[in-house]
Amino acid sequence: MSDDLLKLTPHLAHAKAELQRIRAARLQQLAAQQQASGGPSSGGGGDSEEKQANEDAQRRSILTQILTPEASDRLGRIALVNPSRARDVENRLIMLARAQQLRGRATEEDLVKLLEMLSEKERAEEKKVVFGRRKGGSWDEDEDDF
């Protein structure tokens, strides 16, 4: 089994380098499109878009380092259905990674546990409606007379 891993290691390193090259090319392409459409001089919005693109690239880079491929696929499917939930999970994972609380790469099972934890937290935070009941039993017609 370890011989198979040793055979795959150069392929994985090559694939990782290729992925980083593609990402860099895409960022350059986005920057070129931005400059062609007016660039930063068109009201200052270009800087924020470039900053957002860089932050997204950093997020993706961090997530590829801390998630297994299966977990990454699962997170992608979650993003298709509920983008805000996926963003919350990504933020939590990045926070855990920066605090060095992750042991190794997060698996799909770890992702499911994190989702369950977040949904339990949301359920607990939901506001509950409390109905106040009168202590006196039933309503009498005599009480209605003024």
mmCIF file of C-alpha atoms in Angstrom:
data_model
loop_
_atom_site.group_PDB
_atom_site.id
_atom_site.type_symbol
_atom_site.label_atom_id
_atom_site.label_comp_id
_atom_site.label_asym_id
_atom_site.label_seq_id
_atom_site.Cartn_x
_atom_site.Cartn_y
_atom_site.Cartn_z
ATOM 1 C CA MET A 1 0.000 0.000 0.000
ATOM 2 C CA SER A 2 2.792 2.437 0.867
ATOM 3 C CA ASP A 3 4.497 1.609 -2.456
ATOM 4 C CA ASP A 4 1.320 2.741 -4.225
ATOM 5 C CA LEU A 5 1.398 6.002 -2.282
ATOM 6 C CA LEU A 6 5.011 6.564 -3.202
ATOM 7 C CA LYS A 7 4.149 6.019 -6.862
ATOM 8 C CA LEU A 8 1.251 8.508 -6.624
ATOM 9 C CA THR A 9 3.174 11.210 -4.746
ATOM 10 C CA PRO A 10 4.915 12.644 -7.846
ATOM 11 C CA HIS A 11 1.585 12.641 -9.687
ATOM 12 C CA LEU A 12 -0.113 14.465 -6.823
ATOM 13 C CA ALA A 13 2.668 17.032 -6.654
ATOM 14 C CA HIS A 14 2.383 17.569 -10.398
ATOM 15 C CA ALA A 15 -1.413 17.893 -10.168
ATOM 16 C CA LYS A 16 -1.103 20.359 -7.303
ATOM 17 C CA ALA A 17 1.408 22.457 -9.239
ATOM 18 C CA GLU A 18 -0.852 22.373 -12.296
ATOM 19 C CA LEU A 19 -3.825 23.481 -10.198
ATOM 20 C CA GLN A 20 -1.856 26.403 -8.781
ATOM 21 C CA ARG A 21 -0.765 27.391 -12.307
ATOM 22 C CA ILE A 22 -4.390 27.339 -13.474
ATOM 23 C CA ARG A 23 -5.467 29.454 -10.507
ATOM 24 C CA ALA A 24 -2.722 32.007 -11.173
ATOM 25 C CA ALA A 25 -3.719 32.179 -14.844
ATOM 26 C CA ARG A 26 -7.362 32.668 -13.867
ATOM 27 C CA LEU A 27 -6.453 35.487 -11.482
ATOM 28 C CA GLN A 28 -4.454 37.151 -14.263
ATOM 29 C CA GLN A 29 -7.400 36.722 -16.602
ATOM 30 C CA LEU A 30 -9.750 38.323 -14.065
ATOM 31 C CA ALA A 31 -7.323 41.204 -13.573
ATOM 32 C CA ALA A 32 -7.090 41.735 -17.347
ATOM 33 C CA GLN A 33 -10.883 41.725 -17.660
ATOM 34 C CA GLN A 34 -11.127 44.203 -14.835
ATOM 35 C CA GLN A 35 -8.631 46.565 -16.462
ATOM 36 C CA ALA A 36 -10.411 46.242 -19.813
ATOM 37 C CA SER A 37 -13.757 47.125 -18.222
ATOM 38 C CA GLY A 38 -12.470 50.317 -16.644
ATOM 39 C CA GLY A 39 -10.136 49.093 -13.946
ATOM 40 C CA PRO A 40 -9.683 50.710 -10.561
ATOM 41 C CA SER A 41 -10.092 54.220 -11.994
ATOM 42 C CA SER A 42 -13.809 53.635 -12.610
ATOM 43 C CA GLY A 43 -14.936 54.729 -9.181
ATOM 44 C CA GLY A 44 -12.682 52.663 -6.940
ATOM 45 C CA GLY A 45 -14.765 49.502 -7.294
ATOM 46 C CA GLY A 46 -11.942 47.634 -9.012
ATOM 47 C CA ASP A 47 -9.789 47.473 -5.903
ATOM 48 C CA SER A 48 -12.542 45.833 -3.912
ATOM 49 C CA GLU A 49 -13.232 43.316 -6.688
ATOM 50 C CA GLU A 50 -9.549 42.474 -6.937
ATOM 51 C CA LYS A 51 -9.337 42.194 -3.169
ATOM 52 C CA GLN A 52 -12.405 39.926 -3.164
ATOM 53 C CA ALA A 53 -10.880 37.743 -5.894
ATOM 54 C CA ASN A 54 -7.639 37.443 -3.910
ATOM 55 C CA GLU A 55 -9.543 36.567 -0.721
ATOM 56 C CA ASP A 56 -11.550 33.927 -2.580
ATOM 57 C CA ALA A 57 -8.355 32.469 -4.000
ATOM 58 C CA GLN A 58 -6.826 32.334 -0.515
ATOM 59 C CA ARG A 59 -9.984 30.685 0.864
ATOM 60 C CA ARG A 60 -9.923 28.038 -1.854
ATOM 61 C CA SER A 61 -6.220 27.436 -1.258
ATOM 62 C CA ILE A 62 -6.721 26.999 2.482
ATOM 63 C CA LEU A 63 -9.726 24.733 1.970
ATOM 64 C CA THR A 64 -7.856 22.494 -0.493
ATOM 65 C CA GLN A 65 -5.113 22.104 2.100
ATOM 66 C CA ILE A 66 -7.414 21.233 5.001
ATOM 67 C CA LEU A 67 -10.124 19.158 3.250
ATOM 68 C CA THR A 68 -9.947 15.736 1.699
ATOM 69 C CA PRO A 69 -11.207 15.569 -1.905
ATOM 70 C CA GLU A 70 -14.431 13.878 -0.754
ATOM 71 C CA ALA A 71 -15.074 16.578 1.836
ATOM 72 C CA SER A 72 -14.343 19.260 -0.731
ATOM 73 C CA ASP A 73 -16.864 17.700 -3.124
ATOM 74 C CA ARG A 74 -19.445 17.541 -0.346
ATOM 75 C CA LEU A 75 -18.874 21.192 0.508
ATOM 76 C CA GLY A 76 -19.297 22.057 -3.175
ATOM 77 C CA ARG A 77 -22.653 20.281 -3.269
ATOM 78 C CA ILE A 78 -23.721 22.108 -0.117
ATOM 79 C CA ALA A 79 -22.761 25.406 -1.758
ATOM 80 C CA LEU A 80 -25.024 24.610 -4.696
ATOM 81 C CA VAL A 81 -28.007 24.049 -2.425
ATOM 82 C CA ASN A 82 -27.336 26.575 0.340
ATOM 83 C CA PRO A 83 -24.486 29.021 -0.311
ATOM 84 C CA SER A 84 -24.796 30.763 3.059
ATOM 85 C CA ARG A 85 -24.546 27.437 4.923
ATOM 86 C CA ALA A 86 -21.483 26.480 2.890
ATOM 87 C CA ARG A 87 -19.901 29.860 3.641
ATOM 88 C CA ASP A 88 -20.547 29.340 7.374
ATOM 89 C CA VAL A 89 -18.927 25.901 7.232
ATOM 90 C CA GLU A 90 -15.956 27.274 5.291
ATOM 91 C CA ASN A 91 -15.497 30.066 7.832
ATOM 92 C CA ARG A 92 -15.622 27.579 10.701
ATOM 93 C CA LEU A 93 -13.116 25.258 9.031
ATOM 94 C CA ILE A 94 -10.712 28.106 8.268
ATOM 95 C CA MET A 95 -11.034 29.364 11.831
ATOM 96 C CA LEU A 96 -10.263 25.883 13.185
ATOM 97 C CA ALA A 97 -7.284 25.559 10.857
ATOM 98 C CA ARG A 98 -5.864 28.929 11.856
ATOM 99 C CA ALA A 99 -6.266 28.016 15.526
ATOM 100 C CA GLN A 100 -4.499 24.718 14.744
ATOM 101 C CA GLN A 101 -7.389 22.689 16.130
ATOM 102 C CA LEU A 102 -7.611 20.388 13.124
ATOM 103 C CA ARG A 103 -5.673 17.148 13.283
ATOM 104 C CA GLY A 104 -4.823 16.307 9.714
ATOM 105 C CA ARG A 105 -7.221 16.928 6.873
ATOM 106 C CA ALA A 106 -10.950 17.158 7.523
ATOM 107 C CA THR A 107 -12.868 14.211 6.095
ATOM 108 C CA GLU A 108 -16.421 14.030 4.829
ATOM 109 C CA GLU A 109 -17.496 12.591 8.186
ATOM 110 C CA ASP A 110 -15.927 15.563 9.972
ATOM 111 C CA LEU A 111 -17.854 17.854 7.647
ATOM 112 C CA VAL A 112 -21.116 16.074 8.458
ATOM 113 C CA LYS A 113 -20.434 16.416 12.191
ATOM 114 C CA LEU A 114 -19.704 20.124 11.746
ATOM 115 C CA LEU A 115 -22.951 20.567 9.801
ATOM 116 C CA GLU A 116 -24.907 18.787 12.531
ATOM 117 C CA MET A 117 -23.288 20.959 15.178
ATOM 118 C CA LEU A 118 -24.153 24.142 13.268
ATOM 119 C CA SER A 119 -27.755 23.045 12.721
ATOM 120 C CA GLU A 120 -28.157 22.212 16.433
ATOM 121 C CA LYS A 121 -26.771 25.632 17.306
ATOM 122 C CA GLU A 122 -29.218 27.311 14.920
ATOM 123 C CA ARG A 123 -32.140 25.369 16.401
ATOM 124 C CA ALA A 124 -31.129 26.430 19.894
ATOM 125 C CA GLU A 125 -30.897 30.067 18.805
ATOM 126 C CA GLU A 126 -34.333 30.099 17.221
ATOM 127 C CA LYS A 127 -36.743 32.280 19.053
ATOM 128 C CA LYS A 128 -39.430 30.384 20.862
ATOM 129 C CA VAL A 129 -42.966 31.637 21.164
ATOM 130 C CA VAL A 130 -44.307 31.366 24.685
ATOM 131 C CA PHE A 131 -48.033 31.522 25.262
ATOM 132 C CA GLY A 132 -49.151 32.987 28.563
ATOM 133 C CA ARG A 133 -52.110 31.216 30.103
ATOM 134 C CA ARG A 134 -54.438 32.666 32.665
ATOM 135 C CA LYS A 135 -54.476 30.948 35.979
ATOM 136 C CA GLY A 136 -58.091 30.692 36.862
ATOM 137 C CA GLY A 137 -59.434 27.891 34.870
ATOM 138 C CA SER A 138 -62.334 28.434 32.537
ATOM 139 C CA TRP A 139 -64.057 31.622 31.527
ATOM 140 C CA ASP A 140 -67.327 32.332 33.233
ATOM 141 C CA GLU A 141 -70.107 34.434 31.815
ATOM 142 C CA ASP A 142 -70.274 36.293 35.135
ATOM 143 C CA GLU A 143 -66.778 37.657 34.619
ATOM 144 C CA ASP A 144 -67.831 39.214 31.348
ATOM 145 C CA ASP A 145 -70.527 41.362 33.008
ATOM 146 C CA PHE A 146 -69.325 44.791 33.897
#
